[in-house]
Short mmCIF file of C-alpha atoms in Angstrom, two decimals:
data_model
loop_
_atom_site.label_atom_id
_atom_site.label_comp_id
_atom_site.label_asym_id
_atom_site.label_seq_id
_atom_site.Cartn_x
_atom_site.Cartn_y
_atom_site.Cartn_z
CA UNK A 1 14.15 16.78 13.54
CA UNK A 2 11.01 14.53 13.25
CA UNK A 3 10.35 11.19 14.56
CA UNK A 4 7.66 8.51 12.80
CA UNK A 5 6.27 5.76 14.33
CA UNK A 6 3.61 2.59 13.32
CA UNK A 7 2.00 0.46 15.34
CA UNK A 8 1.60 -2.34 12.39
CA UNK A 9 -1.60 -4.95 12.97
CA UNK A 10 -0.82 -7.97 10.97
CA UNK A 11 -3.79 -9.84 8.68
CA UNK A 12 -5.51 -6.66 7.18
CA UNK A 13 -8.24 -8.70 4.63
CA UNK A 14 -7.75 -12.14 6.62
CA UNK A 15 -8.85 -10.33 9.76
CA UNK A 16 -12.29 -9.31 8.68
CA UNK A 17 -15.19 -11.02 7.08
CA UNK A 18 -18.14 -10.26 5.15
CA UNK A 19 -20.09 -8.61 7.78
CA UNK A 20 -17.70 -7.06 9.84
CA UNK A 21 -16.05 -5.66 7.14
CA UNK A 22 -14.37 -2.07 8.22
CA UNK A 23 -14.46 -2.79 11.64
CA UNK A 24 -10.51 -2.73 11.95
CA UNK A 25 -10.48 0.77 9.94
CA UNK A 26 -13.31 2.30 11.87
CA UNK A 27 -11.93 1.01 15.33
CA UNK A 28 -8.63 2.69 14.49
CA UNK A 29 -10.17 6.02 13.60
CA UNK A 30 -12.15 6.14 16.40
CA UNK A 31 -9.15 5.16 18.78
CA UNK A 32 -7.90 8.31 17.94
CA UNK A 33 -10.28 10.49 18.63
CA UNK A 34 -10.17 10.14 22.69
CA UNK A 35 -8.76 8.02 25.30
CA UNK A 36 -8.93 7.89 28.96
CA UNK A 37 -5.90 9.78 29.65
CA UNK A 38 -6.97 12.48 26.99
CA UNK A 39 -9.96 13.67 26.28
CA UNK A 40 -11.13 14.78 23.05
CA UNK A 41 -10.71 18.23 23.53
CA UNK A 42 -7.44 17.93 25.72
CA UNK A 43 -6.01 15.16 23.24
CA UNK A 44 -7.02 18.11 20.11
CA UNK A 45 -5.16 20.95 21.83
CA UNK A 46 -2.18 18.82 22.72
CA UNK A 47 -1.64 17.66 19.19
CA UNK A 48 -2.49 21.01 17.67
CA UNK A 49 -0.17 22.63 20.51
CA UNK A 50 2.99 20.42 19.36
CA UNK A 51 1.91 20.04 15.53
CA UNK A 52 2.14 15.67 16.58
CA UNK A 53 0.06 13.64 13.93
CA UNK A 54 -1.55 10.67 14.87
CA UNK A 55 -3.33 8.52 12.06
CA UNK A 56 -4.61 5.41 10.79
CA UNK A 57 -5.18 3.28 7.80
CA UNK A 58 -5.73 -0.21 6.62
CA UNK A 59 -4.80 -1.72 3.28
CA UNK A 60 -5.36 -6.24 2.22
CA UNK A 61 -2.34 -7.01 4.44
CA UNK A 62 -2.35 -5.12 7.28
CA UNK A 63 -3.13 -1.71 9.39
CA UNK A 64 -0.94 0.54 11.11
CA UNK A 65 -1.65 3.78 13.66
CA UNK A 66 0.87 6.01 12.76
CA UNK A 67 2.60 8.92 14.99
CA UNK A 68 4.50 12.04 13.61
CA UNK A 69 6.29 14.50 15.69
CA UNK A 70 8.93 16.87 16.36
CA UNK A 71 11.78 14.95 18.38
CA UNK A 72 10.87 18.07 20.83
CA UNK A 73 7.87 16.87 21.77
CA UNK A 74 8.15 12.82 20.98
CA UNK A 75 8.16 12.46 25.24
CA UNK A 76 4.85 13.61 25.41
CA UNK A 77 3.39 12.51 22.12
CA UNK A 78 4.64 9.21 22.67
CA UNK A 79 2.15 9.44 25.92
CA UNK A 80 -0.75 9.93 23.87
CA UNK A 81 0.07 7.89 21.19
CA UNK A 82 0.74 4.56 23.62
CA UNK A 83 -2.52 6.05 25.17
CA UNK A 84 -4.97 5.91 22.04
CA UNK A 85 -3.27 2.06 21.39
CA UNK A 86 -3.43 1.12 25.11
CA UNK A 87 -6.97 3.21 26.80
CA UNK A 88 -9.07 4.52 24.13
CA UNK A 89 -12.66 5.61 25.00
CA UNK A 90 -14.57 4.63 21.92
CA UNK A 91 -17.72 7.15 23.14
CA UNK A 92 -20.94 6.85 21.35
CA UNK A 93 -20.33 10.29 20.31
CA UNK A 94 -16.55 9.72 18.78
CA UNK A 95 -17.74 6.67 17.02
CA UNK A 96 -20.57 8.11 16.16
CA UNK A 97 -18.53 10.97 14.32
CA UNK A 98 -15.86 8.85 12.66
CA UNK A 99 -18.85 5.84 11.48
CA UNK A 100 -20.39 8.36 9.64
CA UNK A 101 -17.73 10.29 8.22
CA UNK A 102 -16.56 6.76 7.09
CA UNK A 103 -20.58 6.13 5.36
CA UNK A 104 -20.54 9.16 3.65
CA UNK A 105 -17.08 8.52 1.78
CA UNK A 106 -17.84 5.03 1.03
CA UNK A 107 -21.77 6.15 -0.44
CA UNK A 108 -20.16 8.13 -3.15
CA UNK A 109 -17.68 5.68 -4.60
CA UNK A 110 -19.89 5.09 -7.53
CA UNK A 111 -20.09 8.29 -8.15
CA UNK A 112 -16.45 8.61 -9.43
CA UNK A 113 -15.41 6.38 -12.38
CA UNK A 114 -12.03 5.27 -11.54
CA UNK A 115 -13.06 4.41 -7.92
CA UNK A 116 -15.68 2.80 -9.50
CA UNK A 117 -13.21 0.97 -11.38
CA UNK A 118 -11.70 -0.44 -8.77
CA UNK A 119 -14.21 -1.56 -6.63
CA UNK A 120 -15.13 -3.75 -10.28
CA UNK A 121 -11.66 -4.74 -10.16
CA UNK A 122 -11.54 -6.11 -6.93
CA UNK A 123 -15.11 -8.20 -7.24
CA UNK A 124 -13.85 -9.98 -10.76
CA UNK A 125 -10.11 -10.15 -9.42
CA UNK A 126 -10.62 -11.15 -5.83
CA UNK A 127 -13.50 -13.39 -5.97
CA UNK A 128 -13.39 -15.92 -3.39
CA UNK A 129 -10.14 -14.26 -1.60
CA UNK A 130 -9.77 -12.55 1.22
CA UNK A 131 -8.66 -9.70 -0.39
CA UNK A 132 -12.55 -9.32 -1.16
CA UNK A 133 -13.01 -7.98 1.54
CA UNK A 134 -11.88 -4.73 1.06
CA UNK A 135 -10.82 -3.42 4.65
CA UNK A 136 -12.43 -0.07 4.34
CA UNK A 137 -15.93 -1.91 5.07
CA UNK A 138 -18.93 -0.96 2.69
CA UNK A 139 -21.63 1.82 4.10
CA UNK A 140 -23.59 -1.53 5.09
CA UNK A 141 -20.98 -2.95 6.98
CA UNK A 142 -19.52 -0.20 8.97
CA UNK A 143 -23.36 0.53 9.76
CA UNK A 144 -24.06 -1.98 11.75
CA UNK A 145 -21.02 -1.65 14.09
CA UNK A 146 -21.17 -0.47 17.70
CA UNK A 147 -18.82 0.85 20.20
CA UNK A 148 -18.77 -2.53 22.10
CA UNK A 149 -18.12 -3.90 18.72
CA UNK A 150 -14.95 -1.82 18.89
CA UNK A 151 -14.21 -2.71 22.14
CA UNK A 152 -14.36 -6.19 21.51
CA UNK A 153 -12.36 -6.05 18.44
CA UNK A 154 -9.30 -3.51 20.19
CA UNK A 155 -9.18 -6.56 22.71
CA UNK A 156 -9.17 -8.94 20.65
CA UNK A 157 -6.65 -7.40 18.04
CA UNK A 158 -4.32 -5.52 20.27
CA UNK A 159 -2.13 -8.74 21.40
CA UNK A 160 1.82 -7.89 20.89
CA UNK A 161 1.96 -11.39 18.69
CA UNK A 162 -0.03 -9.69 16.06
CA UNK A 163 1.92 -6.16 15.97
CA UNK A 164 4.84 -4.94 14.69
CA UNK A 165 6.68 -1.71 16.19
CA UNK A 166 8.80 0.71 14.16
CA UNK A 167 9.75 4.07 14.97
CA UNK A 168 12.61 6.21 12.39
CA UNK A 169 14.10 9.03 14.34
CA UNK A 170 17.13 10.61 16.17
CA UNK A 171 15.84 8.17 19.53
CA UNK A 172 18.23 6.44 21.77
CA UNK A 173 17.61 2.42 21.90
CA UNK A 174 17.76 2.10 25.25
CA UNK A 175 15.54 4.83 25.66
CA UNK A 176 13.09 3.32 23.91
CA UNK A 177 13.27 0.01 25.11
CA UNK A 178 12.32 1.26 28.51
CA UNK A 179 9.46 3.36 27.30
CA UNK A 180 7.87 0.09 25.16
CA UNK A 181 8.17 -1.74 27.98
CA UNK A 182 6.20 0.05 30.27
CA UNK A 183 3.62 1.23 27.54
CA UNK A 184 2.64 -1.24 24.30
CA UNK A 185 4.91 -4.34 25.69
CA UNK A 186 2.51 -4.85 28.61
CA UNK A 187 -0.45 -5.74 26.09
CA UNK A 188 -1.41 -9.68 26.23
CA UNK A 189 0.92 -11.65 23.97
CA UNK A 190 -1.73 -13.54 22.88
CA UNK A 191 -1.01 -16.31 20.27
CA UNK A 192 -1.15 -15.02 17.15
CA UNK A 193 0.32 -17.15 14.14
CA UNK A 194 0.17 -15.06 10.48
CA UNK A 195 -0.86 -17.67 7.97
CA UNK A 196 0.06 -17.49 4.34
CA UNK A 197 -2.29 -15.43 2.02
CA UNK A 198 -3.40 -17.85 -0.46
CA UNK A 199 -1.80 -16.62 -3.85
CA UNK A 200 -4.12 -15.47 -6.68
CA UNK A 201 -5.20 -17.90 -9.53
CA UNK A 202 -6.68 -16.72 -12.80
CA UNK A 203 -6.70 -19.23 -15.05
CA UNK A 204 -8.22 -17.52 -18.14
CA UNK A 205 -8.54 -14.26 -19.62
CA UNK A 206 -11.64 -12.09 -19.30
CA UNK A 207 -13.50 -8.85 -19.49
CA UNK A 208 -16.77 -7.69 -17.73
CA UNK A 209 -18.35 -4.42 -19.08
CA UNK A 210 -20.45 -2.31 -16.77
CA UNK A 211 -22.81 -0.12 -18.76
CA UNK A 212 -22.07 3.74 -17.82
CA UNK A 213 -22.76 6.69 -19.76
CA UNK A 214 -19.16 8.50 -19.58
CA UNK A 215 -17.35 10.68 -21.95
CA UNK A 216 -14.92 8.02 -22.42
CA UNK A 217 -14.59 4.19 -21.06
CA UNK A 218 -12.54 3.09 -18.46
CA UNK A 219 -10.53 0.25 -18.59
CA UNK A 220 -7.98 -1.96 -16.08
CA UNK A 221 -6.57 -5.36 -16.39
CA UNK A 222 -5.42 -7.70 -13.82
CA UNK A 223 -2.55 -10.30 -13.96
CA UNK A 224 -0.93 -12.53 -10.95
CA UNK A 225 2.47 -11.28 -9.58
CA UNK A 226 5.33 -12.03 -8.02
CA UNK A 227 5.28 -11.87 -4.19
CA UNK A 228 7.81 -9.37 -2.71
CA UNK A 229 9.18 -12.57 -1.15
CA UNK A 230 9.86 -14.10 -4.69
CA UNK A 231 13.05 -13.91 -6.91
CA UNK A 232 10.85 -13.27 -9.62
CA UNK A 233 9.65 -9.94 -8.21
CA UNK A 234 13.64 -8.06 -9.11
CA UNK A 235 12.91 -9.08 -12.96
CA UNK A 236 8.98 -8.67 -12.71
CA UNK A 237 10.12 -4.55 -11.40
CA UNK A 238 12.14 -4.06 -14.58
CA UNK A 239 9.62 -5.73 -17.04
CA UNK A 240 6.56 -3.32 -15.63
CA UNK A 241 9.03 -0.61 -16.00
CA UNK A 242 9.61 -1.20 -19.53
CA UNK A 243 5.81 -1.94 -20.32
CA UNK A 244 4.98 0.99 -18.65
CA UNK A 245 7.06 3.02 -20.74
CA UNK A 246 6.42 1.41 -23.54
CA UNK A 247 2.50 1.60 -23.64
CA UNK A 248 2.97 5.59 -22.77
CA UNK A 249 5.05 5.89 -26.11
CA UNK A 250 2.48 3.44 -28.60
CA UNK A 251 -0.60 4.67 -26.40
CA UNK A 252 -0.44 8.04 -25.79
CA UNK A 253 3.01 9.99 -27.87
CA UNK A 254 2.45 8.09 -31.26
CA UNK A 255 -1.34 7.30 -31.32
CA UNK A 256 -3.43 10.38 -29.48
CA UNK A 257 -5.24 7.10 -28.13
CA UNK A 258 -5.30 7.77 -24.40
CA UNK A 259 -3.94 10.90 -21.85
CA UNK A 260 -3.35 8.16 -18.86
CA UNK A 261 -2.19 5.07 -20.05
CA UNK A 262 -0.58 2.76 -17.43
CA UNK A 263 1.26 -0.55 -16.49
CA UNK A 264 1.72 -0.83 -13.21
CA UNK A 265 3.11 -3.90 -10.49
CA UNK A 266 1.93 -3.63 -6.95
CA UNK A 267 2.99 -4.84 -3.96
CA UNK A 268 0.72 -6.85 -1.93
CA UNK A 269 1.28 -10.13 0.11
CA UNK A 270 -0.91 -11.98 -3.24
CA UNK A 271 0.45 -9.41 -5.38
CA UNK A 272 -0.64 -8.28 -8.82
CA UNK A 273 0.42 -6.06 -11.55
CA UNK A 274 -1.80 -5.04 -14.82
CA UNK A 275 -2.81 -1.99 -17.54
CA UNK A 276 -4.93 1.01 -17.25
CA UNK A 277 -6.34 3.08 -20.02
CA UNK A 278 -9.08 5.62 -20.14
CA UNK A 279 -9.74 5.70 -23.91
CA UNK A 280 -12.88 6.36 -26.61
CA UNK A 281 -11.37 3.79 -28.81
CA UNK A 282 -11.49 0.94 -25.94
CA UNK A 283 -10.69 -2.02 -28.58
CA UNK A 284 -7.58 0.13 -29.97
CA UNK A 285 -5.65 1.05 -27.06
CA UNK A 286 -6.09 -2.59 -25.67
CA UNK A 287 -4.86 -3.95 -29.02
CA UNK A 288 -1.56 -2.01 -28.89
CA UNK A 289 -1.41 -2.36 -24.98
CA UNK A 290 -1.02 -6.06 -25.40
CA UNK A 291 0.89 -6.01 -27.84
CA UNK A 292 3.26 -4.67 -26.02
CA UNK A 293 3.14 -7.42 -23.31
CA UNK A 294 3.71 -9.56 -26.95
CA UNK A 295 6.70 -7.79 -27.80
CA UNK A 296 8.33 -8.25 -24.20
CA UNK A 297 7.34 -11.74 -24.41
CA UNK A 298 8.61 -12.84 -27.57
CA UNK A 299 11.92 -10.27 -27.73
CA UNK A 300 14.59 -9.69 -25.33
CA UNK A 301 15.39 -6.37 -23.77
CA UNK A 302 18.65 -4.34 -23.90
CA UNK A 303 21.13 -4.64 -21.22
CA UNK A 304 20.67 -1.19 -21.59
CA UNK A 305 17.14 -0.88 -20.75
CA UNK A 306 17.68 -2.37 -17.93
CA UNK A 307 20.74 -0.54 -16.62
CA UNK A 308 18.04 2.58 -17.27
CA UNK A 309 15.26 1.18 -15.56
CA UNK A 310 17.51 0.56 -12.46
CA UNK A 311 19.22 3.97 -12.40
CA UNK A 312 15.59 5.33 -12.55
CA UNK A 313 14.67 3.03 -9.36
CA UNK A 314 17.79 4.30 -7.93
CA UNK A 315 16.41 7.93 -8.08
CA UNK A 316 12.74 7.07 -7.65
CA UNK A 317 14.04 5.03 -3.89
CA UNK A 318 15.91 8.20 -2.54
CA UNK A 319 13.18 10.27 -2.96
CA UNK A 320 10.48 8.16 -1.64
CA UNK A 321 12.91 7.75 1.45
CA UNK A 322 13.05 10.98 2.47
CA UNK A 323 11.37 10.99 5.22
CA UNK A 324 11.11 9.41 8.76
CA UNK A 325 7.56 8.00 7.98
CA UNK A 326 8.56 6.12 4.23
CA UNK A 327 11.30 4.84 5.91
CA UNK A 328 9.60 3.24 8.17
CA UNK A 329 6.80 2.19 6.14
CA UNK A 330 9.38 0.47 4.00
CA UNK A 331 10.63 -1.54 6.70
CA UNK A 332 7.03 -2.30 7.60
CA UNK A 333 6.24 -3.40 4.38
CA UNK A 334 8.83 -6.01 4.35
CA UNK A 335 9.25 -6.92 7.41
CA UNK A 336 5.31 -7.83 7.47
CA UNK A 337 4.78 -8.81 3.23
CA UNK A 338 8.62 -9.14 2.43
CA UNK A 339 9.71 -12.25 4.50
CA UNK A 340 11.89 -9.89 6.57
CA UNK A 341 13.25 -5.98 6.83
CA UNK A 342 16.52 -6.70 5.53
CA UNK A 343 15.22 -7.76 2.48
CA UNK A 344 14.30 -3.92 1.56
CA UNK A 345 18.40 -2.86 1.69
CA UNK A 346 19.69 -5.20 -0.90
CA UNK A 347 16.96 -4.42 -3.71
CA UNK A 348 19.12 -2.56 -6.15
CA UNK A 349 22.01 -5.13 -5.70
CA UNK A 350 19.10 -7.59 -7.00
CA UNK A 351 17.36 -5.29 -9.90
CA UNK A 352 21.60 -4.80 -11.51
CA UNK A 353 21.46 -8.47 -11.22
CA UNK A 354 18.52 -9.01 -14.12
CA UNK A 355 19.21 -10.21 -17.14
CA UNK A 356 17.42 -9.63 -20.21
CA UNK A 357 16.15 -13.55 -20.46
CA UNK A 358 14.85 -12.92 -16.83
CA UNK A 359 12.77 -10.21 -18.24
CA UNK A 360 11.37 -12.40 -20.92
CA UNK A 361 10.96 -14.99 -18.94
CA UNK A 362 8.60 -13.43 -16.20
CA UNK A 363 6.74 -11.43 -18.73
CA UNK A 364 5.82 -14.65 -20.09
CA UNK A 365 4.94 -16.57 -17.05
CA UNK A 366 2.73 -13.87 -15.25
CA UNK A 367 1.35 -11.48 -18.14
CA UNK A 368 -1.05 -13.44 -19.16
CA UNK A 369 -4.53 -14.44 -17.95
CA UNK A 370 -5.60 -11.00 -17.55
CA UNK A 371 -8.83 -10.29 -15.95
CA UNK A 372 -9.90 -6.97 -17.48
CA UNK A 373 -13.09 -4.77 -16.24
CA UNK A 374 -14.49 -1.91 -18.31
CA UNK A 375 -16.94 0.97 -17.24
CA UNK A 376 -18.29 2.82 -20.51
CA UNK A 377 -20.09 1.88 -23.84
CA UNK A 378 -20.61 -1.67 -23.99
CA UNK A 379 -20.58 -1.53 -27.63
CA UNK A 380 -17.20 -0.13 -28.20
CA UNK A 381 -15.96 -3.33 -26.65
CA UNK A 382 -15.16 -6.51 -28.72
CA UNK A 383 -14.50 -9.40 -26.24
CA UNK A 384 -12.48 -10.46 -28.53
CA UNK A 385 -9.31 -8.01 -28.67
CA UNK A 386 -9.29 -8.26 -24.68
CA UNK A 387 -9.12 -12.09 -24.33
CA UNK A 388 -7.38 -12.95 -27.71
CA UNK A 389 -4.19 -12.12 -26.67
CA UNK A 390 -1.93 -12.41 -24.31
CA UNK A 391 -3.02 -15.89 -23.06
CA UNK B 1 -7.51 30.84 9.50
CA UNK B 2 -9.02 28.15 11.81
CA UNK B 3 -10.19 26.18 9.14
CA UNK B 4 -7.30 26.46 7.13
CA UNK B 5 -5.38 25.38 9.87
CA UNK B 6 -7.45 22.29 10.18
CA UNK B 7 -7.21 21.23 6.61
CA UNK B 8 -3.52 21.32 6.61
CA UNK B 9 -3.26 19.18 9.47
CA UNK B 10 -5.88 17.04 7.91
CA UNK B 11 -3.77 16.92 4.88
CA UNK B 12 -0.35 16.38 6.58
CA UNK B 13 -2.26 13.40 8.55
CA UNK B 14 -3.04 12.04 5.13
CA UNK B 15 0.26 12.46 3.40
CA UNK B 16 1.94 10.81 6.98
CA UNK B 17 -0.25 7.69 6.82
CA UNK B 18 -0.37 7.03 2.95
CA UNK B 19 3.69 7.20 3.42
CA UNK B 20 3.30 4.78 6.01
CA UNK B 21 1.30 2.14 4.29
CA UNK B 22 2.18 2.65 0.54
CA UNK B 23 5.59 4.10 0.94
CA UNK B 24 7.67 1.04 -0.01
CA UNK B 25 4.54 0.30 -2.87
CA UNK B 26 5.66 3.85 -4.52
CA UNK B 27 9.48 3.16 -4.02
CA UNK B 28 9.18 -0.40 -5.41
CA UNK B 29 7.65 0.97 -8.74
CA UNK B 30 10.39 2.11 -11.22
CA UNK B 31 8.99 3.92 -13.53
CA UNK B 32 7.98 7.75 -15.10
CA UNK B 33 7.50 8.41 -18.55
CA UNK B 34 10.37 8.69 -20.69
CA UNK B 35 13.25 6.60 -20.50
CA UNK B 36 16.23 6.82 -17.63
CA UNK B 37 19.47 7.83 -19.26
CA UNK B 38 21.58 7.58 -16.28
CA UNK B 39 24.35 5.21 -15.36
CA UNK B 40 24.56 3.10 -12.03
CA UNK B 41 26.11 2.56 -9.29
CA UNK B 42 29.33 0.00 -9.39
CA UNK B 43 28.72 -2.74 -7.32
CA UNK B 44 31.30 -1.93 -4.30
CA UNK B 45 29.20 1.49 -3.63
CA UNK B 46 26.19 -0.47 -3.97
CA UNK B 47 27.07 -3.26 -1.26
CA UNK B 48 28.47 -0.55 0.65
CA UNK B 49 25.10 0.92 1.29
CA UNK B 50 23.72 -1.70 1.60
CA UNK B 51 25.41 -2.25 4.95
CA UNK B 52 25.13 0.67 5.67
CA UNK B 53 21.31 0.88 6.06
CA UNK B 54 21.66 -2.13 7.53
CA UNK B 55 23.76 -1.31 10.37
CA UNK B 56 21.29 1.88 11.04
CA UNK B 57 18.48 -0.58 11.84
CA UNK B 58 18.28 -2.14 15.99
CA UNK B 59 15.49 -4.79 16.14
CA UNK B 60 14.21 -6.07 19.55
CA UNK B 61 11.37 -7.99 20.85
CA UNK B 62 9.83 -7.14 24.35
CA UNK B 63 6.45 -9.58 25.29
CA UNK B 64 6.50 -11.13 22.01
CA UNK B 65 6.26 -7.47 20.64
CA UNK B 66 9.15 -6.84 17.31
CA UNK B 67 10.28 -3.60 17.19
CA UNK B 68 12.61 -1.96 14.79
CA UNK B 69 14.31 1.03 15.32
CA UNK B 70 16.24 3.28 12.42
#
């Protein structure tokens, strides 16, 4: 039996800004790499000794530092995991380490196209958003920063108005209670009020080419999306599905024109969904790609369709909830982006509650405007066939 | 051996925090390729379990700290 625990930091994007960019990330990292109870080396051969996990990452709406264990051991991992959030030692040395293992990854994400991609994505799409800040820092950024940096930023960030505790696991309440109490709940309270990430606006469509000399080009689009707060997000699921399906069959199975191409929704506090194609005949694929947003647009979907997309969610949910730590990233997810946890029980009620003019409906009122970016041969792109449609 | 060792916890850090971040991002998304053939649930069973994960969450706040517990 395993237990999973996240210590969730609300704001993500909204907490950073353009020159401290990364500093959440890197303070994270670095927290758990010592702390005053544990050394680095005695912190090391305790984890190693009982197999416990303890880990951090950052996406645009918020961070967690996540703990894994055996319920065997959760007594004393718990100890070092309330020790990296409550004492840690950011040394020179540790932060250091973790600043420029963090460097070297971010140096090289040119170097691979479909990062590449999305780092183009994110300057057209999130221009003048918080989300532009992109969380992981830039080499730049996370350069500059210094261990009293960190310091200043764990105080600052590390006030229980701003977090979010969940822990999935075979754990008594009570038990628990007692041991948050005397560990995380003793933190300032601080006054911490989340404020409402602005939604996303794109009022036009548009494509930017970046001149690269690939085998083939690479191509995404961005649209607006429903929140996960929003009814529209039930019917927005079951529309993606169906594009997503749909461009596979026209794309790749009948046309040879792509290997990889994709519709996708994601789900993000100012949420988007859009299409991906890697393809030597850029203006092609694109062509048939929105068409396909046409044809969901203009024609209504089967009740049938639907009652397939949902009993694929229904398999798709089980297995992503296998384990301790989905679960509670789920309820994170929600609780923190979804307006509250309980939302994230009653989803397939919802999705066998869409109707096939609520399908047409949202694919008409959010696949549109799309803001597409292309790495590859400018020439084999014609403006045209990206922003003609679809608007 | 030592190295190996370190990779796979490396890797099994990875896998633990992407599930903790993305996890509800990949269960949102409904599809594969190829379409679902499969019937659903009837509503009853679906309410059902519903309240059932429900009931297997405890929330409590301690200093202005939320905590849910499953």
């Amino acid at each position: 039996m395993t237990v999973a625990a996240g210590l969730f930091i609300r704001g993500g994007a909204s907490n950073i800004n353009s020159t401290n960019a990364g500093i959440e990330s890197l303070m994270l990292s670095a927290a758990t790499e010592a702390t005053a109870g544990f050394p680095r080396e005695n912190m090391r051969s305790a984890l190693s000794r009982m197999g416990t996990v303890i880990g951090s990452s950052s996406n645009n709406d918020y961070s967690v530092l996540s703990l894994g264990c055996t319920r065997l051991h959760f007594d004393k991992s718990w100890q070092i995991f309330t020790d990296v959030i409550l004492r840690p030692s950011f040394t020179r040395e540790d932060v250091s380490l973790v600043q420029d293992r963090m460097i070297v990854s971010l140096s090289d994400d040119t170097d691979n196209p479909d990062v590449y991609l999305q780092k183009l994505q994110e300057r057209v799409a999130y221009a003048g958003h918080p989300y532009l800040n992109n969380t992981n820092g830039t080499p730049e950024t996370v350069a500059k920063l210094t261990p009293d940096d960190l310091r200043r930023y764990h105080d600052k960030i590390f006030e229980t108005s701003r977090l979010l505790l969940v822990i999935v696991g075979d754990l008594n309440p009570a038990e628990v209670k007692s041991l948050v109490a005397s560990s995380i709940g003793k933190l300032p309270r601080g006054n911490y009020k989340p404020e409402p990430i602005p939604a996303l606006a794109f009022d036009k469509s548009t494509v930017e080419v970046t001149p690269r000399e690939l085998p083939t080009n690479y191509i995404q689009g961005l649209f607006t999306a429903p929140s996960l707060t929003s009814p529209d997000i039930y019917a927005m699921r079951i529309a993606s599905s169906m594009l997503r399906d749909r461009v596979f069959e026209e794309v790749r199975v009948k046309r040879n024109l792509s290997y990889a191409p994709d519709a996708f929704l994601r789900t993000q506090a100012a949420n988007v969904g859009g299409l991906y194609v890697t393809a030597v005949d850029a203006n092609q694929s694109i062509r048939v790609m929105l068409s396909e947003i046409a044809r969901l647009q203009n024609e209504p979907v089967g009740g049938d369709d639907i009652q397939g997309v949902v009993a694929q969610y229904l398999t798709n949910y089980y297995l992503g909830q296998e384990t301790n730590a989905a679960q509670a990233g789920e309820l994170a997810q929600y609780e923190l982006i979804g307006g509250n946890w309980r939302n994230s029980v009653d989803v397939l009620e919802k999705l066998m509650a869409v109707t096939p003019a609520d399908v047409q409906r949202v694919s008409q009122k959010y696949m549109r405007n799309i803001r597409f970016v292309v790495l590859g041969n400018p020439k084999s792109v014609d403006t045209g066939v990206f922003v003609g449609r679809a608007e | 051996m030592e190295i190996s060792k370190t990779i796979k916890q490396l890797l099994t850090s990875m896998m633990m925090v992407t599930l903790l971040v993305v996890s509800g991002t990949q269960a949102a998304q409904t599809t594969q390729s190829g379409k679902a053939t499969g019937k659903t649930e009837g509503p009853q069973s679906v309410q059902s379990v519903v309240a059932k994960q429900a009931s297997l969450v405890t929330e409590f706040e301690i200093n202005g700290l939320k905590v849910l517990m499953k």
